[in-house]
Each structure stands twice: as structure tokens, then as C-alpha cells.
XYZ file of C-alpha atoms in Angstrom:
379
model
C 17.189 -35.699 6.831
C 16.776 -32.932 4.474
C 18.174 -34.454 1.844
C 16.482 -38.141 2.451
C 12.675 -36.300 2.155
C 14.358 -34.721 -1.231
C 15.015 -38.140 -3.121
C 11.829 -39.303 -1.775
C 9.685 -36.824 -3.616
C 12.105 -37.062 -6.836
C 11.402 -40.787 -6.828
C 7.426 -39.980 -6.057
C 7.738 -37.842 -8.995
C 9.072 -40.488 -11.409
C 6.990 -42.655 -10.379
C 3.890 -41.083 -10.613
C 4.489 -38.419 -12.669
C 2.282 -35.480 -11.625
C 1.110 -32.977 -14.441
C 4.268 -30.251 -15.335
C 1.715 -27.525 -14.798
C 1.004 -28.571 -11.282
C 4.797 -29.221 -11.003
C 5.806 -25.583 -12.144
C 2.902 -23.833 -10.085
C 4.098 -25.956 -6.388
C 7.776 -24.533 -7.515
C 6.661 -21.202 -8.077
C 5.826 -20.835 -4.841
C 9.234 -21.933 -3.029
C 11.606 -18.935 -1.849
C 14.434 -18.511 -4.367
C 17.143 -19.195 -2.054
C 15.665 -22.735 -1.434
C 14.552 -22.824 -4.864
C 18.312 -22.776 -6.460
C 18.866 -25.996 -5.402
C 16.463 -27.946 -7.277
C 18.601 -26.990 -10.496
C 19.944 -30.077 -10.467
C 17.127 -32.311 -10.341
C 16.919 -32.880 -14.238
C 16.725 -31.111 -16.826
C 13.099 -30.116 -17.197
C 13.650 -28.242 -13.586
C 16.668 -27.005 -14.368
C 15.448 -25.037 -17.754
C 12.754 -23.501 -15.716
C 15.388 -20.979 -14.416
C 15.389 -19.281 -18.263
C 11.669 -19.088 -18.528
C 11.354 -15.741 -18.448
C 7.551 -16.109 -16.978
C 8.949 -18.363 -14.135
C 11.754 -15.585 -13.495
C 9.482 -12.616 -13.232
C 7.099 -14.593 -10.927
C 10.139 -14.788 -8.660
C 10.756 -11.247 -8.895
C 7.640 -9.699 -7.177
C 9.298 -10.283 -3.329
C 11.697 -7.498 -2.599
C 14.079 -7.182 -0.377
C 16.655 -4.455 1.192
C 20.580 -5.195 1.368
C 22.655 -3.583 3.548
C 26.599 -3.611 3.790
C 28.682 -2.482 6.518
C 32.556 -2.187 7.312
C 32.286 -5.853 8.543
C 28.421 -7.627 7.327
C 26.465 -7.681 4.644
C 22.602 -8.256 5.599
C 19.163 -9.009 3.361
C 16.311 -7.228 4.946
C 12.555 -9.387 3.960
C 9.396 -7.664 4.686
C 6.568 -10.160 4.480
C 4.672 -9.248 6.883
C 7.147 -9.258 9.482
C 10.695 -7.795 8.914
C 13.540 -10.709 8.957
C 17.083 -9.828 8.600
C 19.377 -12.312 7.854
C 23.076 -12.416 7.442
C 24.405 -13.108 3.747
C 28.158 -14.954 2.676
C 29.977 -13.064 0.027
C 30.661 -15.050 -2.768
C 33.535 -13.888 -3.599
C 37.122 -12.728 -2.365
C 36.916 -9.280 -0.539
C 36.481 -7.831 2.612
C 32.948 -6.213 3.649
C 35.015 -2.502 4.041
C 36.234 -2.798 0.603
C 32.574 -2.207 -1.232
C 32.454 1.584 -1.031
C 29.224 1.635 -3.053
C 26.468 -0.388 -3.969
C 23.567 -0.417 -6.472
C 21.129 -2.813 -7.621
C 20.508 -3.035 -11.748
C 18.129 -5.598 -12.467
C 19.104 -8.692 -11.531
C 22.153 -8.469 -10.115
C 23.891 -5.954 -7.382
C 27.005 -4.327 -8.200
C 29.504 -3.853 -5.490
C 31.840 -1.448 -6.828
C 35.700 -0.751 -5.054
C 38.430 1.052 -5.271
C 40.050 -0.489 -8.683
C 37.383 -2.708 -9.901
C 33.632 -3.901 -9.241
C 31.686 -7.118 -9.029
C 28.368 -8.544 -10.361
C 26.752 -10.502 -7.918
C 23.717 -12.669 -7.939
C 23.494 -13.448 -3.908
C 21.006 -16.426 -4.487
C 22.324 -17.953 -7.175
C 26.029 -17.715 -5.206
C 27.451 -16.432 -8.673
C 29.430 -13.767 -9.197
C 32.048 -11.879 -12.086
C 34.686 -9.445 -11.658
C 34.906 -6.459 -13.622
C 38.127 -4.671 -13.877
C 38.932 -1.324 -16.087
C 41.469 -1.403 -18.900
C 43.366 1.750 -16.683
C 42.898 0.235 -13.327
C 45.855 2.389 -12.217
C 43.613 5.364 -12.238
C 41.243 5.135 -8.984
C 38.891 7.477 -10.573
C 36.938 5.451 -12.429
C 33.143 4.121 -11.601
C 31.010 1.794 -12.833
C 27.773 3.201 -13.204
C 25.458 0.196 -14.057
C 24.507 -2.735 -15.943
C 22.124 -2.849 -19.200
C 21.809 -5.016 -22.349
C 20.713 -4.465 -25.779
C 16.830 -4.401 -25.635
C 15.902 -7.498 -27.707
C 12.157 -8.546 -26.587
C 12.623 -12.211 -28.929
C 15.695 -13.263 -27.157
C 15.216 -15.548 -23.916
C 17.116 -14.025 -20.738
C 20.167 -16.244 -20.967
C 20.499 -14.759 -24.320
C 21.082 -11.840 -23.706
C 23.734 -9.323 -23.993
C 24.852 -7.861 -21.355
C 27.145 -4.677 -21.567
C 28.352 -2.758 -18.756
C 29.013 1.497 -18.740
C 32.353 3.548 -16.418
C 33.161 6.826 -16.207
C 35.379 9.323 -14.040
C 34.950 11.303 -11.292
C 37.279 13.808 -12.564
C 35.865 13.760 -16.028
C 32.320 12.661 -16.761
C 32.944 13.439 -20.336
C 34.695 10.002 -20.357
C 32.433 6.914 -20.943
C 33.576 3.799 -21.999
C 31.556 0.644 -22.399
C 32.021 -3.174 -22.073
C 30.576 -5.778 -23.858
C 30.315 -8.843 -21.041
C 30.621 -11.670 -24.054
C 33.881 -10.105 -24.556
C 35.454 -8.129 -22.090
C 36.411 -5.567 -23.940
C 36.423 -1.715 -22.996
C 35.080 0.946 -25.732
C 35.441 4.245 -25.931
C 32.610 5.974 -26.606
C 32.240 8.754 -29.042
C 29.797 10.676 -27.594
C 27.066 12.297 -29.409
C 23.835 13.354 -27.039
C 20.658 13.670 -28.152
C 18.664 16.726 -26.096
C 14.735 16.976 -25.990
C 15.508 20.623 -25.537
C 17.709 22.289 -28.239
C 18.119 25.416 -26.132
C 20.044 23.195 -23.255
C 23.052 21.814 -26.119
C 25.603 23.693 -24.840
C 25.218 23.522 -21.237
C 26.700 20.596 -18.692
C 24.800 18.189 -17.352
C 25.363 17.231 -13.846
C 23.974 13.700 -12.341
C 22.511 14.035 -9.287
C 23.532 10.201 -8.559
C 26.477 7.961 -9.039
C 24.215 4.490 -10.275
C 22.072 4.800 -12.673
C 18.620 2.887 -11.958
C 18.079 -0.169 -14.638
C 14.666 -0.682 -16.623
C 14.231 -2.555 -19.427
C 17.954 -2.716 -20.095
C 18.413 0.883 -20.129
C 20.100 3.177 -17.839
C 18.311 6.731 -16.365
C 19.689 9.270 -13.945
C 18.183 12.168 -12.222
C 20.164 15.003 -13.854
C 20.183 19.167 -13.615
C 21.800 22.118 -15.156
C 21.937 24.200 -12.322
C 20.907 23.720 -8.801
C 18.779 26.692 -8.429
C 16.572 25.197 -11.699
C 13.307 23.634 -10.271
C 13.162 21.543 -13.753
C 15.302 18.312 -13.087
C 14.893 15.671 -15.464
C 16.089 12.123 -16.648
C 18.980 11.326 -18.361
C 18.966 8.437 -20.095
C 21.642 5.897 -21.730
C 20.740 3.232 -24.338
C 22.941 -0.098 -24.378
C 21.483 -0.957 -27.713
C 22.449 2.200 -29.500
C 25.333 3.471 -26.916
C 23.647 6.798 -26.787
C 23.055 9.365 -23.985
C 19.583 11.444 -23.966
C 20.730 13.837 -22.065
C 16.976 15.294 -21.117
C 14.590 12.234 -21.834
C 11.988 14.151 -19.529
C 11.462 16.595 -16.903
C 10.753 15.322 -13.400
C 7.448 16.444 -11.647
C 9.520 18.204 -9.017
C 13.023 19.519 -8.482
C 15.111 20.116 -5.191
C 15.016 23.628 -3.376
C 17.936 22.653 -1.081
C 20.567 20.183 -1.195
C 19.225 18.287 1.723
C 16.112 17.712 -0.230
C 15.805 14.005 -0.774
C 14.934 12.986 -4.602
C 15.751 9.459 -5.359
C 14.356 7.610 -8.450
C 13.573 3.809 -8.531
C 11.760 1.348 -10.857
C 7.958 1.190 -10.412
C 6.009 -2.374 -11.454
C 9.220 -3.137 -13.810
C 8.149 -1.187 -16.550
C 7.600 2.211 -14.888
C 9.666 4.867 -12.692
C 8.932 6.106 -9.332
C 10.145 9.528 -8.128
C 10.599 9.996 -4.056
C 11.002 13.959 -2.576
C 10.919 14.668 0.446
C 11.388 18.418 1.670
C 13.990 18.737 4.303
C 12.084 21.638 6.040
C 8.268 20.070 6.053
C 9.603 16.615 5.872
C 6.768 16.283 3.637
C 7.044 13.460 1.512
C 6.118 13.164 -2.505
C 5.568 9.756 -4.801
C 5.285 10.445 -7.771
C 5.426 7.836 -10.480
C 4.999 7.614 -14.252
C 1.433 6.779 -15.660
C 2.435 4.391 -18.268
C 5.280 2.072 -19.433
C 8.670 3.426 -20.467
C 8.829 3.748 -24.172
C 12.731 4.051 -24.431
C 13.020 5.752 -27.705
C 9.885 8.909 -26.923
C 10.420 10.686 -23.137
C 7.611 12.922 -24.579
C 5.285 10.093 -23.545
C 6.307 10.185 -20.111
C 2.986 11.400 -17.248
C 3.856 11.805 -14.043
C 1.182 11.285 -11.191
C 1.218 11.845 -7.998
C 0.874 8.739 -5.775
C 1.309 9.921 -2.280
C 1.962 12.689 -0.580
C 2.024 12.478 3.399
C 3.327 14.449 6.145
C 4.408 12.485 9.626
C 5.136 14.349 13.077
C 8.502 13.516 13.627
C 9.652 11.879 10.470
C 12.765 11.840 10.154
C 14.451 13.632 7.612
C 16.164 10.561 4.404
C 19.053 13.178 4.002
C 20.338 13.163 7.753
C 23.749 14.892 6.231
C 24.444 16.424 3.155
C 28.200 15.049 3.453
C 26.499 11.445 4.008
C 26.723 8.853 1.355
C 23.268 7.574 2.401
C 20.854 7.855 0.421
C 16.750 6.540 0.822
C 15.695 2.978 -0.546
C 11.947 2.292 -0.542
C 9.561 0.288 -2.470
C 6.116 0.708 -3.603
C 4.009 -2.731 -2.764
C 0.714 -2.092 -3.970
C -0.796 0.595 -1.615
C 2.140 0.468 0.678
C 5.585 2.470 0.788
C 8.070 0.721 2.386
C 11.358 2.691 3.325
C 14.916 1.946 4.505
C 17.039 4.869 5.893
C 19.653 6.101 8.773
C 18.650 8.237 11.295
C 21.061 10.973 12.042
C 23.130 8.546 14.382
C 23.480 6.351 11.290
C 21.261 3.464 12.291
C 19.106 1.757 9.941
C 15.136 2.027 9.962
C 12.442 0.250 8.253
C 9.424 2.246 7.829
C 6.062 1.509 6.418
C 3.632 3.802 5.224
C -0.011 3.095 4.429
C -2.909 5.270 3.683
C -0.626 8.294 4.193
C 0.074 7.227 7.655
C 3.041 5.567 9.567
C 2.193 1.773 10.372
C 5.152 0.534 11.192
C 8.493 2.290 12.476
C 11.459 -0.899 13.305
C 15.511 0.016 14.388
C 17.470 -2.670 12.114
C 19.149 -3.730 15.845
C 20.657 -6.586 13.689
C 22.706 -4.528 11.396
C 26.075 -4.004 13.955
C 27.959 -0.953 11.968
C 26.454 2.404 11.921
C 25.967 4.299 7.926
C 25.576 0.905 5.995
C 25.252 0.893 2.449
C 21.515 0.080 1.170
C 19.465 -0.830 -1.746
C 16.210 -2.539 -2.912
C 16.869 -5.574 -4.972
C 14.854 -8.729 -6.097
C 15.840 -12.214 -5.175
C 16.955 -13.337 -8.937
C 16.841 -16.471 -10.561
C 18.817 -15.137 -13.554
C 22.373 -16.042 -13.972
C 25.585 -13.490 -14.030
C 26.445 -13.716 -17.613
């Protein structure tokens, strides 16, 4: 029947061909997992998906993911909270995906011997294997491209980064139009001269994606209330090893500090004290200018302290870390309780609105993220 009310309004539209600006504004309000299939319509529709103002209207509903050892979920808040059960789109067991982070676009699911770029609405996927895939050790730690503002999204190029476990030293990239691995000779660039001969340590395996560029939280020693950002650039292949100083550093390791994109062009900065439970936002004042961290002002967003809350490091041998999102006035949080069940919880005006157990979500300790339903296609 579906499909019968679909020709209908194609034919409606050839025949009385309404204005393409009312035709792009009714289709930039349809979800994009109902919106992918209107591709094929012609070709008009289909070039809407690489109109990068089209795209970013389409980004501005988030959603969580969650994997377990057996389902992988998406997690919509709008208003109510709707999980719904996803179909990998490619060959692999839920179990094997021992890590997952979202860059951009696209989610990486990263295993033992290689990883995979996946769009989940578009149903597209790309495996990425390393050159040594013999040696278990390796990680992908994100996705970037060179940082070309003229160049229309399907345009772009995309390069992934790896490293070791046993060796962060070790970087190598890979250019996606070619698939080939490259050493990199590595030559970091430090905001503070006194810190050149000391080790940097990344607090987190993924780096967080803006703009095409990679950032960590980083430290020197664990005692040192100054973390700050590392930062890699795909377009020059170089590490800044201290592109800023965060607003706040950890006292213990089960303080929770977890950095994620803030209106696409800005960072956000979540602590929360494992003591207090007290719980920081901090995000930056302006844009990220990529090539000065000197620019960089942090301000405070939110600070609130719930009776109760829950603490978003339950364990500090737990591979769970907090996912939230910052919707206009409103934080909205994902994280396991000390049993390892998922929570949603929304904060508002410094003060808990909304508490909900993901009952949905079978396996206890899932894997988590924030991503945005993407109309751009894995290159």
C-alpha cells in the first residue's frame, strides 16, 4: 500500500510540478531513515543527499547507540525516549565490536583485527583492515579528512589514523581513496616548550571528530590538575600535542571527564566528581580555529548537584564511559548504573526531569555513543 501512495505523489509531482523550494522544505522534514529511500526518485532528489545545507539540517536530531554481546539498539529522544532495534549491515557478530565511537558521520565499530565504517541509515558500510593485521594491538582511533571548506561533502577526502596499545609512538595513516597505510614521521608541535620532552598519555582510546580534525583529552601526569587537548590534523598529518588546557582536570581516576562536540563547531567538556557527584559543563565560547588553541574560552554551562545521582564511572576497570548531549538548555545523558544497566537521564535547569531504565537493551555493560542520523555516504 506503501508503495502504491508513493507513485501516486511522484506522478502528482510530474504532473503538477510544485515549486523545488516547497519540495526541498516538505523533505527536510522526513526522518532520515524514511528519507533514504526517496534517493531513487530522480535525480533532482537524489543530489539533495550532497547538499551540504540539506545534510546539516538532518543532523540536528541525535540519537544514542548502544551494542551488546547479542543487539545493537538506537536510542531517540524527542520528547519521549524510543528504542529501536538496528540490522548490522555487514558480516559480524554483535560480541565481536569491542569498541565503538562515533566521528562525524559515520560510527566506527572497531574488532579484534580490523574495524568498520558504518553509516546505519544509509545501510552502507567499508571495512578497514591494517597492513600488520597479525598484530592484535593495533586501534583505530578515528576518522578525519583534509579540511577543504570549497569542496562539496562527497568530495571529500577521507583519511583514517591507528596506533598500538603497546606503542603509541606508532601512528600510521590511511588515505580512504587509496587504501594505503603511511607511516608517519612524527614531529609534534607543543603550545608549551617546557612539556617537549615529557610523554603524553590519552586519557581516551577515540578521538572526538570536528571539522575533520581529531582531539583527545590528554595529561602528563595524573596528579597534574592541567589536562588539555591533543589534537591531530588530517590535512597536515600533525599532532599538537597541547592545543589547550581544559578548564578542569581529574583528582581521582573515577572522576568522569569526557569531551564531545558542542553545536558542530565547538567542544563540550563533562566532569563529574566521583565524591560530590557534582557535575561540570563546560564548553568552549567560540568556534574551533584548528590552526590557534590560544583562542580557545572555556565557560561554564552547568554545574548541578542531584541527591542520588549516580556516579558515570560506576568502575574504574569498566569500559563504560558517559555519552550525553547538550540540546539547547537541556543535558541529556546515557550511562550504566553499577549493575551495568543503561539509563537515560535528562537534566534541565540544573535539575533531574527525567530518570528512564533502557528495559529494552537485554545485555548488561553495552557499548554507547551519541551519533547523528547521516545522510552522507561512507566514502
Amino acid at each position: 500500500m506503501g508503495s502504491i501512495k508513493t507513485k501516486k505523489a511522484i506522478a502528482a509531482h510530474d504532473h503538477e510540478q510544485l515549486p523545488w523550494e516547497m519540495i526541498e522544505e516538505i523533505l527536510s522534514h522526513v526522518p532520515p531513515i524514511s528519507l533514504v529511500r526517496f534517493r531513487i526518485v530522480c535525480k533532482r532528489w537524489n543530489a539533495l543527499f550532497n547538499d551540504n545545507t540539506f545534510i546539516n539540517i538532518h543532523k540536528l536530531t541525535f540519537q544514542f547507540i548502544l551494542t551488546t554481546k547479542s543487539k545493537i539498539y538506537s536510542v531517540s529522544i524527542d520528547p519521549n525516549i524510543k528504542v529501536r532495534e538496528l540490522t548490522l549491515d555487514f558480516p559480524c557478530e554483535e560480541s565481536d565490536i569491542k569498541y565503538l565511537v562515533d566521528c562525524n558521520e559515520f560510527l566506527l565499530c572497531y574488532m579484534d583485527k580490523a574495524t568498520v565504517v558504518w553509516n546505519p541509515w544509509l545501510k552502507q558500510s567499508r571495512w578497514i583492515k591494517a597492513d600488520d593485521a597479525s598484530k592484535p594491538s593495533f586501534r583505530i582511533d578515528g576518522i578525519g579528512y583534509v579540511n577543504n571548506n570549497s569542496v562539496r561533502v562527497e568530495e571529500r577526502r577521507y583519511k583514517t589514523i591507528r596506533s598500538y596499545w603497546t606503542d603509541h609512538s606508532r601512528w600510521k595513516t590511511q588515505d580512504f581513496a587509496s587504501n594505503v597505510w603511511k607511516k608517519l614521521e612524527l614531529e609534534p608541535i607543543h603550545g608549551d616548550k617546557s612539556l617537549e620532552d615529557k610523554t603524553d598519555i590519552l586519557l581516551t582510546r577515540g578521538g572526538v571528530s570536528l571539522n575533520g580534525n581529531l582531539y583527545w583529552i590528554g595529561f602528563y601526569d595524573k596528579t597534574d590538575p592541567l589536562y588539555h587537548l591533543v589534537n591531530f590534523n588530517f590535512s597536515r598529518e600533525r599532532f599538537f600535542n597541547v592545543f589547550c588546557y581544559l578548564p578542569c582536570g581529574i583528582k581521582n581516576s573515577l572522576d568522569a571527564l569526557v569531551l564531545r562536540v558542542y553545536k558542530e563547531d565547538r567542544l563540550s567538556l563533562l566532569k563529574q566528581c566521583h565524591v560530590t557527584k557534582t557535575i561540570e559543563i563546560w564548553v568552549t565560547k567560540n568556534k574551533i580555529n584548528i590552526e590557534n588553541g590560544d583562542d580557545v574560552v572555556w565557560m561554564n554551562f552547568m554545574t548541578f548537584s542531584i541527591p542520588n545521582f549516580p556516579s558515570l564511572v560506576p568502575d574504574e576497570f569498566t569500559d563504560s564511559q558517559t555519552s550525553y548531549f547538550i540540546d539547547d538548555k537541556r543535558l541529556v545523558l546515557c550511562s550504566c548504573d553499577e549493575t551495568g544497566h543503561p539509563w537515560i537521564y535528562v537534566v534541565e535547569e540544573n535539575k533531574l526531569i527525567r530518570k528512564v531504565q533502557l528495559d529494552d537493551v537485554v545485555d548488561p555493560w553495552p557499548l554507547h555513543c551519541t551519533y547523528f542520523p547521516s545522510l552522507v555516504p561512507v566514502p
